[in-house]
Amino acid sequence: MSIKGKAYIGGVFEHPIREATDQSTPQLHAECAKGALADAGLSRDDVDGYFCAGDAPGFGAMSMIDYMGLSKVRHMDSTETGGSSYILHVGHAAEAIAAGKCSVALVTLAGRPRQQRGGGLGGARALGPNEAPEAGFENIYGGTTHTLYGMCAARHMHEFGTTSEQLAWIKVAASHHAQWNDHAMLRDVVTVEEVLASPIIASPLHRMDCCVITDGGGAVIVVSPEVAKSLNRPAVKIVGSAEAPKGPRGGQDLDLTFSAGAWSGPAAFAEAGVTPDDIKYASIYDSFTITVLMQLEDLGFCAKGEGGRFVADGNLISGVGKLPFNTDGGGLCNNHPTNRGGITKVIEAVRQLRGEAHPKVQVPSCDLAIAHGTGGVLGARHGAATLIMERE
Amino acid sequence: MTDTAKAAARKIPAPAINNESKPFWDAAREGRFLIKRCRACGKAHWYPRLSCPYCFSDETVWEASPGEGVIYTFSVMRRTEGASFAIGYVTLDEGPAMLTNFVDCDLATLAIGQRVKLRFQDTEGGPPVPVFAPA
């Protein structure tokens, strides 16, 4: 069974808040839900499917469904793949809708890492860090997201000659887009030289290679074709989705120069029946600059090892380069709510397909877009999710 | 303070130990480094587990390792407060790569491909853990 054409994006909402001093995390989830329902023109009692991940407080879906008073839910899913969860949830929602399990699926993400002084993975509360099978052999070494992505960058540079200047171009492109976003955490356009002059955080990554830490969240509504037809919104059809896990797998033949996107990407493109050349706009998870570079290669926008040359010289800047990416400013400049950027990747892709992106960054005739992410850590265990959407 | 001194200054917490990993840590307390190898498929793996991650056989056995290998990759975490430190993967001569810290070295001279050798570093209230220094 394919989900191609079996589900649509009905509504999206990105919380404008970046510093949530006065809100609770459940409240932010509810505000995001309300925003996405209003965008779709649906009401709470239309929701019969609910999707959330490790950032949902308490007993996850159970707590949030009860808190929001979602009384019609007959399908739920709290698959946890870190920041990519919400891209994966859209695919799962499309599958559930195609199978008749629900017709209006709500996906929410929210949290307040700035108030809790949290970097880290933003949730993943499941069993506690010391219960993970690898815990005794890995948690002792002080690994953080910064170093576990820094290791990928160091190896990529070693094998392919990728440079810090090339990585910096990814941040530069994001900053060119963020200048037009009133809600962006960082709105200043930066240069390659400024990125390289920012302090090293985890070698070879500089501070400006890292995403922002923001409070807030977002929500997406996925609907059946019948519901989509009843909505007074541009129709954004889901045409392909795929997911894949990757880890060190026993340590033999460790290769940190590629992500699980190398598997989810081709599968999603095959389902959609399109190729990277057909894509007009790309939302690419950008926890760090290296995250973008590796995923662009893995998705097939360029050959493995060519990512550095591909992203250089403004090739990712809307109106300038060949592949406009993260036109909201992305996690690098705009928003990385709860240290989990997946949902904002879906939201900006939907804005582009609807023609509702900021006019300065709107891609002309944007009829095919990709939203792709990896969650967890590229340097160890992560889950990739790829979503391809079409303007009908 | 030199980078060498900084590298040695980071305190390592006691590792989480369960029934599956206890033989490894008991050996570590005696200064012996063990890895797991599968008798069914012949492959060594890391981190050690009961079932082989390659063939899912339970025929895994502990094997003493000299703890020698090369740096696959690493990253130096720069701290403005506290000690900067290096974390990375070492590819053991037996095949598997393992996450570790690099110690007793000038962090600025670490390099991918460099040969390193294991030593045990004391932890806060637990058994010593494997770390690596230039061979």
Coordinates of C-alpha atoms in Angstrom, one line a residue, chain A:
Chain A
M1 CA 0.0 0.0 0.0
S2 CA 1.2 3.5 -0.8
I3 CA 0.2 6.6 1.0
K4 CA 0.6 8.7 -2.2
G5 CA -2.4 11.0 -2.5
K6 CA -4.2 9.4 0.5
A7 CA -3.7 12.3 2.8
Y8 CA -3.3 16.1 2.8
I9 CA -1.9 18.7 5.2
G10 CA -5.0 20.5 6.5
G11 CA -3.4 23.0 8.8
V12 CA -0.1 24.2 10.3
F13 CA 0.9 26.5 13.1
E14 CA 4.3 27.6 14.4
H15 CA 4.1 29.2 17.8
P16 CA 5.6 32.7 17.6
I17 CA 7.0 32.5 21.1
R18 CA 10.8 31.9 21.5
E19 CA 11.1 32.6 25.3
A20 CA 8.2 31.1 27.2
T21 CA 8.7 32.5 30.7
D22 CA 5.0 32.5 31.6
Q23 CA 3.6 29.4 29.9
S24 CA 3.4 25.7 30.9
T25 CA 4.5 23.1 28.4
P26 CA 1.0 21.5 28.2
Q27 CA -0.4 25.0 27.5
L28 CA 2.0 25.4 24.6
H29 CA 0.9 22.1 23.1
A30 CA -2.7 23.2 23.4
E31 CA -1.9 26.7 21.9
C32 CA -0.2 25.0 18.9
A33 CA -3.1 22.7 18.5
K34 CA -5.6 25.6 18.5
G35 CA -3.4 27.4 16.0
A36 CA -3.3 24.6 13.5
L37 CA -7.0 23.8 13.9
A38 CA -7.8 27.5 13.2
D39 CA -5.5 27.5 10.2
A40 CA -7.3 24.4 8.8
G41 CA -10.8 25.7 9.7
L42 CA -11.5 22.7 11.9
S43 CA -12.5 22.3 15.5
R44 CA -11.2 20.3 18.3
D45 CA -13.9 17.7 18.1
D46 CA -12.9 16.9 14.5
V47 CA -9.7 15.5 15.8
D48 CA -9.8 11.7 15.8
G49 CA -6.0 10.9 15.6
Y50 CA -3.3 12.3 17.9
F51 CA 0.5 12.1 17.5
C52 CA 3.2 13.3 19.8
A53 CA 6.8 12.4 20.9
G54 CA 9.0 12.6 23.9
D55 CA 8.5 16.3 24.5
A56 CA 4.8 15.7 25.5
P57 CA 4.8 15.8 29.3
G58 CA 3.6 13.2 31.6
F59 CA 2.2 10.0 30.1
G60 CA 2.7 11.4 26.6
A61 CA -0.3 11.0 24.4
M62 CA -2.5 9.9 27.3
S63 CA -1.8 13.0 29.3
M64 CA -2.1 15.4 26.4
I65 CA -5.3 13.9 25.0
D66 CA -6.9 14.2 28.4
Y67 CA -5.5 17.7 29.0
M68 CA -6.8 19.0 25.7
G69 CA -10.1 17.2 26.0
L70 CA -9.7 15.3 22.7
S71 CA -12.7 13.1 23.1
K72 CA -13.0 11.6 19.6
V73 CA -9.5 10.1 19.3
R74 CA -9.5 6.6 17.9
H75 CA -5.9 6.4 16.7
M76 CA -2.7 7.5 18.5
D77 CA 1.1 7.2 18.0
S78 CA 4.0 8.5 20.1
T79 CA 6.9 7.2 18.1
E80 CA 10.1 8.8 19.4
T81 CA 12.9 9.6 17.0
G82 CA 14.0 12.8 18.6
G83 CA 13.7 15.9 16.4
S84 CA 12.6 14.1 13.3
S85 CA 9.6 12.6 15.1
Y86 CA 7.1 15.1 13.8
I87 CA 8.1 14.5 10.1
L88 CA 7.7 10.8 10.8
H89 CA 4.4 11.4 12.5
V90 CA 3.0 13.1 9.4
G91 CA 3.9 10.0 7.4
H92 CA 2.3 7.7 10.1
A93 CA -0.8 9.9 10.1
A94 CA -1.1 9.5 6.3
E95 CA -0.8 5.7 6.8
A96 CA -3.5 5.7 9.5
I97 CA -5.8 7.9 7.3
A98 CA -5.2 5.6 4.3
A99 CA -6.1 2.6 6.4
G100 CA -9.3 4.3 7.7
K101 CA -8.1 4.6 11.3
C102 CA -8.7 8.3 11.5
S103 CA -9.5 11.3 9.2
V104 CA -8.2 14.3 11.1
A105 CA -4.8 13.7 12.7
L106 CA -3.2 16.3 15.1
V107 CA 0.6 16.4 15.6
T108 CA 2.0 18.6 18.4
L109 CA 5.4 19.6 19.7
A110 CA 6.1 22.1 22.5
G111 CA 8.6 22.7 25.3
R112 CA 10.6 25.3 27.2
P113 CA 14.3 24.4 27.1
R114 CA 15.4 28.0 27.7
Q115 CA 13.6 28.0 31.0
Q116 CA 15.0 24.7 32.0
R117 CA 18.5 25.5 30.8
G118 CA 18.4 22.5 28.6
G119 CA 20.5 21.7 25.6
G120 CA 20.4 18.0 25.0
L121 CA 17.7 16.0 23.3
G122 CA 14.6 17.7 24.6
G123 CA 12.6 14.9 26.0
A124 CA 13.3 11.2 25.5
R125 CA 12.2 10.5 29.0
A126 CA 11.2 6.9 28.4
L127 CA 13.4 4.8 30.7
G128 CA 15.9 7.2 32.0
P129 CA 19.4 7.6 30.5
N130 CA 21.0 4.9 32.6
E131 CA 18.6 2.2 31.4
A132 CA 19.7 2.4 27.8
P133 CA 21.7 -0.6 26.8
E134 CA 24.7 1.5 25.7
A135 CA 24.6 3.8 28.8
G136 CA 27.4 2.3 30.8
F137 CA 29.7 2.3 27.8
E138 CA 28.9 5.7 26.4
N139 CA 27.3 8.2 28.9
I140 CA 30.6 8.3 30.8
Y141 CA 32.4 10.2 28.1
G142 CA 30.6 13.5 28.3
G143 CA 29.2 13.3 24.8
T144 CA 26.8 16.0 23.8
T145 CA 24.9 16.8 20.6
H146 CA 27.7 19.3 19.8
T147 CA 30.5 16.7 20.0
L148 CA 28.6 13.9 18.4
Y149 CA 27.9 16.1 15.3
G150 CA 31.4 17.6 15.5
M151 CA 32.7 14.0 15.1
C152 CA 30.7 13.6 11.9
A153 CA 32.0 16.9 10.5
A154 CA 35.6 16.0 11.4
R155 CA 35.4 12.7 9.6
H156 CA 33.6 14.2 6.6
M157 CA 36.4 16.8 6.3
H158 CA 39.0 14.0 6.6
E159 CA 37.4 11.8 3.9
F160 CA 36.1 14.4 1.4
G161 CA 38.1 17.6 2.1
T162 CA 35.0 19.5 3.2
T163 CA 35.9 22.8 4.8
S164 CA 34.6 25.0 7.6
E165 CA 34.1 27.7 4.9
Q166 CA 31.7 25.4 3.1
L167 CA 29.8 24.6 6.2
A168 CA 29.6 28.3 7.0
W169 CA 27.7 28.9 3.8
I170 CA 24.8 26.9 5.2
K171 CA 24.5 29.3 8.1
V172 CA 24.9 32.3 5.8
A173 CA 22.0 31.1 3.6
A174 CA 19.8 30.5 6.7
S175 CA 20.6 34.0 7.9
H176 CA 19.7 35.6 4.6
H177 CA 16.2 34.0 5.0
A178 CA 15.8 34.8 8.7
Q179 CA 16.2 38.5 8.1
W180 CA 12.6 38.5 6.7
N181 CA 11.1 36.5 9.6
D182 CA 9.8 38.8 12.4
H183 CA 9.7 35.8 14.8
A184 CA 13.2 34.6 14.1
M185 CA 15.5 34.3 17.1
L186 CA 18.5 35.6 15.1
R187 CA 17.7 38.1 12.3
D188 CA 21.1 39.4 11.4
V189 CA 22.6 38.4 8.0
V190 CA 26.0 36.9 8.7
T191 CA 29.0 36.3 6.4
V192 CA 31.3 33.3 6.1
E193 CA 34.0 35.2 7.8
E194 CA 31.7 35.9 10.8
V195 CA 30.8 32.3 11.1
L196 CA 34.5 31.3 11.1
A197 CA 35.3 34.0 13.6
S198 CA 32.7 32.7 16.1
P199 CA 34.3 30.6 18.8
I200 CA 34.8 26.8 18.4
I201 CA 32.2 25.0 20.5
A202 CA 33.0 21.4 19.6
S203 CA 35.7 21.1 17.0
P204 CA 35.4 21.6 14.1
L205 CA 32.0 23.3 14.7
H206 CA 31.9 27.0 15.6
R207 CA 29.1 28.6 17.6
M208 CA 27.4 29.8 14.4
D209 CA 27.4 26.2 13.1
C210 CA 25.0 25.4 15.9
C211 CA 21.2 26.0 15.9
V212 CA 19.4 28.2 18.4
I213 CA 17.8 27.1 21.6
T214 CA 14.2 28.2 21.7
D215 CA 11.0 27.6 23.6
G216 CA 7.8 27.2 21.7
G217 CA 6.4 24.6 19.4
G218 CA 4.2 23.8 16.5
A219 CA 1.4 21.7 15.2
V220 CA 0.3 20.0 12.0
I221 CA -3.1 18.7 11.0
V222 CA -3.2 15.8 8.5
V223 CA -6.5 15.1 6.9
S224 CA -8.2 12.6 4.5
P225 CA -8.9 13.7 0.9
E226 CA -12.6 14.1 1.8
V227 CA -11.8 16.4 4.7
A228 CA -9.3 18.3 2.6
K229 CA -11.9 19.0 -0.1
S230 CA -14.1 20.6 2.5
L231 CA -11.5 23.0 3.7
N232 CA -11.0 26.5 2.3
R233 CA -7.2 26.1 2.1
P234 CA -4.8 25.4 -0.7
A235 CA -4.5 21.6 -1.1
V236 CA -1.1 20.2 0.0
K237 CA -1.0 16.5 -0.9
I238 CA 1.4 14.0 0.7
V239 CA 3.0 12.0 -2.0
G240 CA 5.8 10.2 -0.3
S241 CA 7.1 9.4 3.1
A242 CA 9.7 7.0 4.6
E243 CA 11.7 6.5 7.8
A244 CA 14.9 4.7 8.8
P245 CA 17.0 4.1 11.9
K246 CA 20.8 4.0 12.0
G247 CA 23.3 3.4 14.8
P248 CA 26.9 2.2 15.3
R249 CA 25.5 -1.4 14.9
G250 CA 28.2 -3.2 16.9
G251 CA 31.0 -0.9 15.8
Q252 CA 32.2 -2.8 12.7
D253 CA 32.6 -0.7 9.6
L254 CA 31.5 2.5 11.4
D255 CA 30.7 5.2 8.9
L256 CA 29.7 8.6 10.3
T257 CA 29.8 10.3 6.9
F258 CA 26.2 9.3 6.1
S259 CA 22.9 9.4 7.9
A260 CA 19.8 7.2 7.7
G261 CA 18.5 9.7 5.2
A262 CA 20.4 7.6 2.7
W263 CA 17.7 5.0 3.2
S264 CA 14.6 7.1 3.9
G265 CA 15.3 9.6 1.1
P266 CA 15.3 7.1 -1.8
A267 CA 12.3 5.3 -0.4
A268 CA 10.3 8.5 -0.2
F269 CA 11.3 9.6 -3.6
A270 CA 10.3 6.2 -5.0
E271 CA 6.9 6.4 -3.4
A272 CA 6.4 9.9 -4.7
G273 CA 7.6 9.0 -8.2
V274 CA 9.9 12.0 -8.3
T275 CA 13.6 12.8 -8.1
P276 CA 15.7 15.4 -6.3
D277 CA 15.9 17.4 -9.5
D278 CA 12.1 17.9 -9.3
I279 CA 12.1 19.5 -5.9
K280 CA 11.5 23.2 -5.8
Y281 CA 12.0 23.8 -2.1
A282 CA 13.7 21.8 0.6
S283 CA 13.3 21.9 4.4
I284 CA 16.3 20.2 5.8
Y285 CA 16.9 19.6 9.5
D286 CA 19.6 21.9 10.6
S287 CA 20.6 21.2 14.2
F288 CA 24.1 22.0 12.9
T289 CA 25.5 23.0 9.6
I290 CA 27.0 19.5 9.1
T291 CA 23.5 18.0 9.5
V292 CA 22.3 19.8 6.4
L293 CA 25.4 19.0 4.3
M294 CA 25.2 15.3 5.1
Q295 CA 21.5 15.0 4.5
L296 CA 21.6 16.9 1.2
E297 CA 24.1 14.2 0.0
D298 CA 22.1 11.4 1.5
L299 CA 18.9 12.6 -0.2
G300 CA 20.7 12.7 -3.6
F301 CA 20.8 16.4 -4.2
C302 CA 24.5 15.8 -4.9
A303 CA 26.9 12.9 -4.7
K304 CA 28.4 11.8 -1.3
G305 CA 31.4 14.0 -0.6
E306 CA 30.2 16.8 -2.9
G307 CA 28.1 18.5 -0.3
G308 CA 30.6 21.1 0.5
R309 CA 30.8 22.3 -3.1
F310 CA 27.0 22.1 -3.4
V311 CA 26.2 24.4 -0.4
A312 CA 28.8 27.0 -1.2
D313 CA 28.4 30.3 -2.9
G314 CA 24.8 30.8 -1.8
N315 CA 23.3 27.8 -3.6
L316 CA 20.8 27.3 -0.8
I317 CA 19.6 31.0 -0.8
S318 CA 16.1 31.5 -2.2
G319 CA 16.2 33.6 -5.4
V320 CA 20.0 33.1 -5.7
G321 CA 20.8 29.4 -5.6
K322 CA 19.5 26.2 -7.2
L323 CA 18.0 24.7 -4.0
P324 CA 16.2 27.2 -1.7
F325 CA 16.3 25.7 1.8
N326 CA 14.8 26.6 5.2
T327 CA 13.3 29.9 4.1
D328 CA 12.0 30.6 7.6
G329 CA 15.7 30.8 8.8
G330 CA 15.6 27.2 10.0
G331 CA 16.9 26.0 13.3
L332 CA 20.1 27.8 12.7
C333 CA 18.4 31.3 12.9
N334 CA 14.7 31.1 13.4
N335 CA 13.5 28.4 15.8
H336 CA 14.4 25.0 17.1
P337 CA 11.6 24.5 19.6
T338 CA 12.4 22.1 22.4
N339 CA 15.7 21.2 20.7
R340 CA 13.5 19.4 18.1
G341 CA 13.2 21.1 14.8
G342 CA 11.2 18.6 12.8
I343 CA 7.8 20.2 12.9
T344 CA 9.1 23.6 11.7
K345 CA 10.5 21.8 8.7
V346 CA 7.0 20.6 7.7
I347 CA 5.4 24.0 8.5
E348 CA 7.7 26.0 6.3
A349 CA 7.4 23.5 3.4
V350 CA 3.6 23.9 3.6
R351 CA 3.9 27.7 3.6
Q352 CA 6.0 27.4 0.4
L353 CA 3.6 25.1 -1.3
R354 CA 0.6 27.3 -0.4
G355 CA 2.5 30.4 -1.6
E356 CA 2.3 31.8 2.0
A357 CA 6.1 32.1 2.7
H358 CA 7.5 35.6 3.1
P359 CA 7.4 37.3 -0.4
K360 CA 11.2 37.9 -0.1
V361 CA 11.8 34.1 0.1
Q362 CA 8.8 32.6 -1.6
V363 CA 9.9 30.2 -4.3
P364 CA 8.0 30.9 -7.6
S365 CA 5.6 28.2 -8.7
C366 CA 6.5 26.0 -5.8
D367 CA 4.6 22.8 -6.4
L368 CA 6.9 20.1 -5.0
A369 CA 8.7 20.3 -1.6
I370 CA 10.6 18.0 0.7
A371 CA 10.8 18.1 4.5
H372 CA 13.5 15.9 5.9
G373 CA 15.0 15.4 9.3
T374 CA 17.2 13.2 11.5
G375 CA 16.6 13.0 15.2
G376 CA 18.8 11.6 18.0
V377 CA 22.4 12.1 17.1
L378 CA 24.2 11.6 13.8
G379 CA 27.3 10.5 15.7
A380 CA 25.5 7.6 17.3
R381 CA 21.8 6.6 17.1
H382 CA 19.3 8.5 15.0
G383 CA 16.1 8.2 13.1
A384 CA 15.6 9.8 9.7
A385 CA 12.2 10.8 8.3
T386 CA 11.5 12.1 4.8
L387 CA 8.3 13.6 3.6
I388 CA 7.5 14.8 0.1
M389 CA 4.5 17.1 -0.5
E390 CA 2.9 18.4 -3.6
R391 CA 0.7 21.5 -4.3
E392 CA -2.4 20.2 -6.0

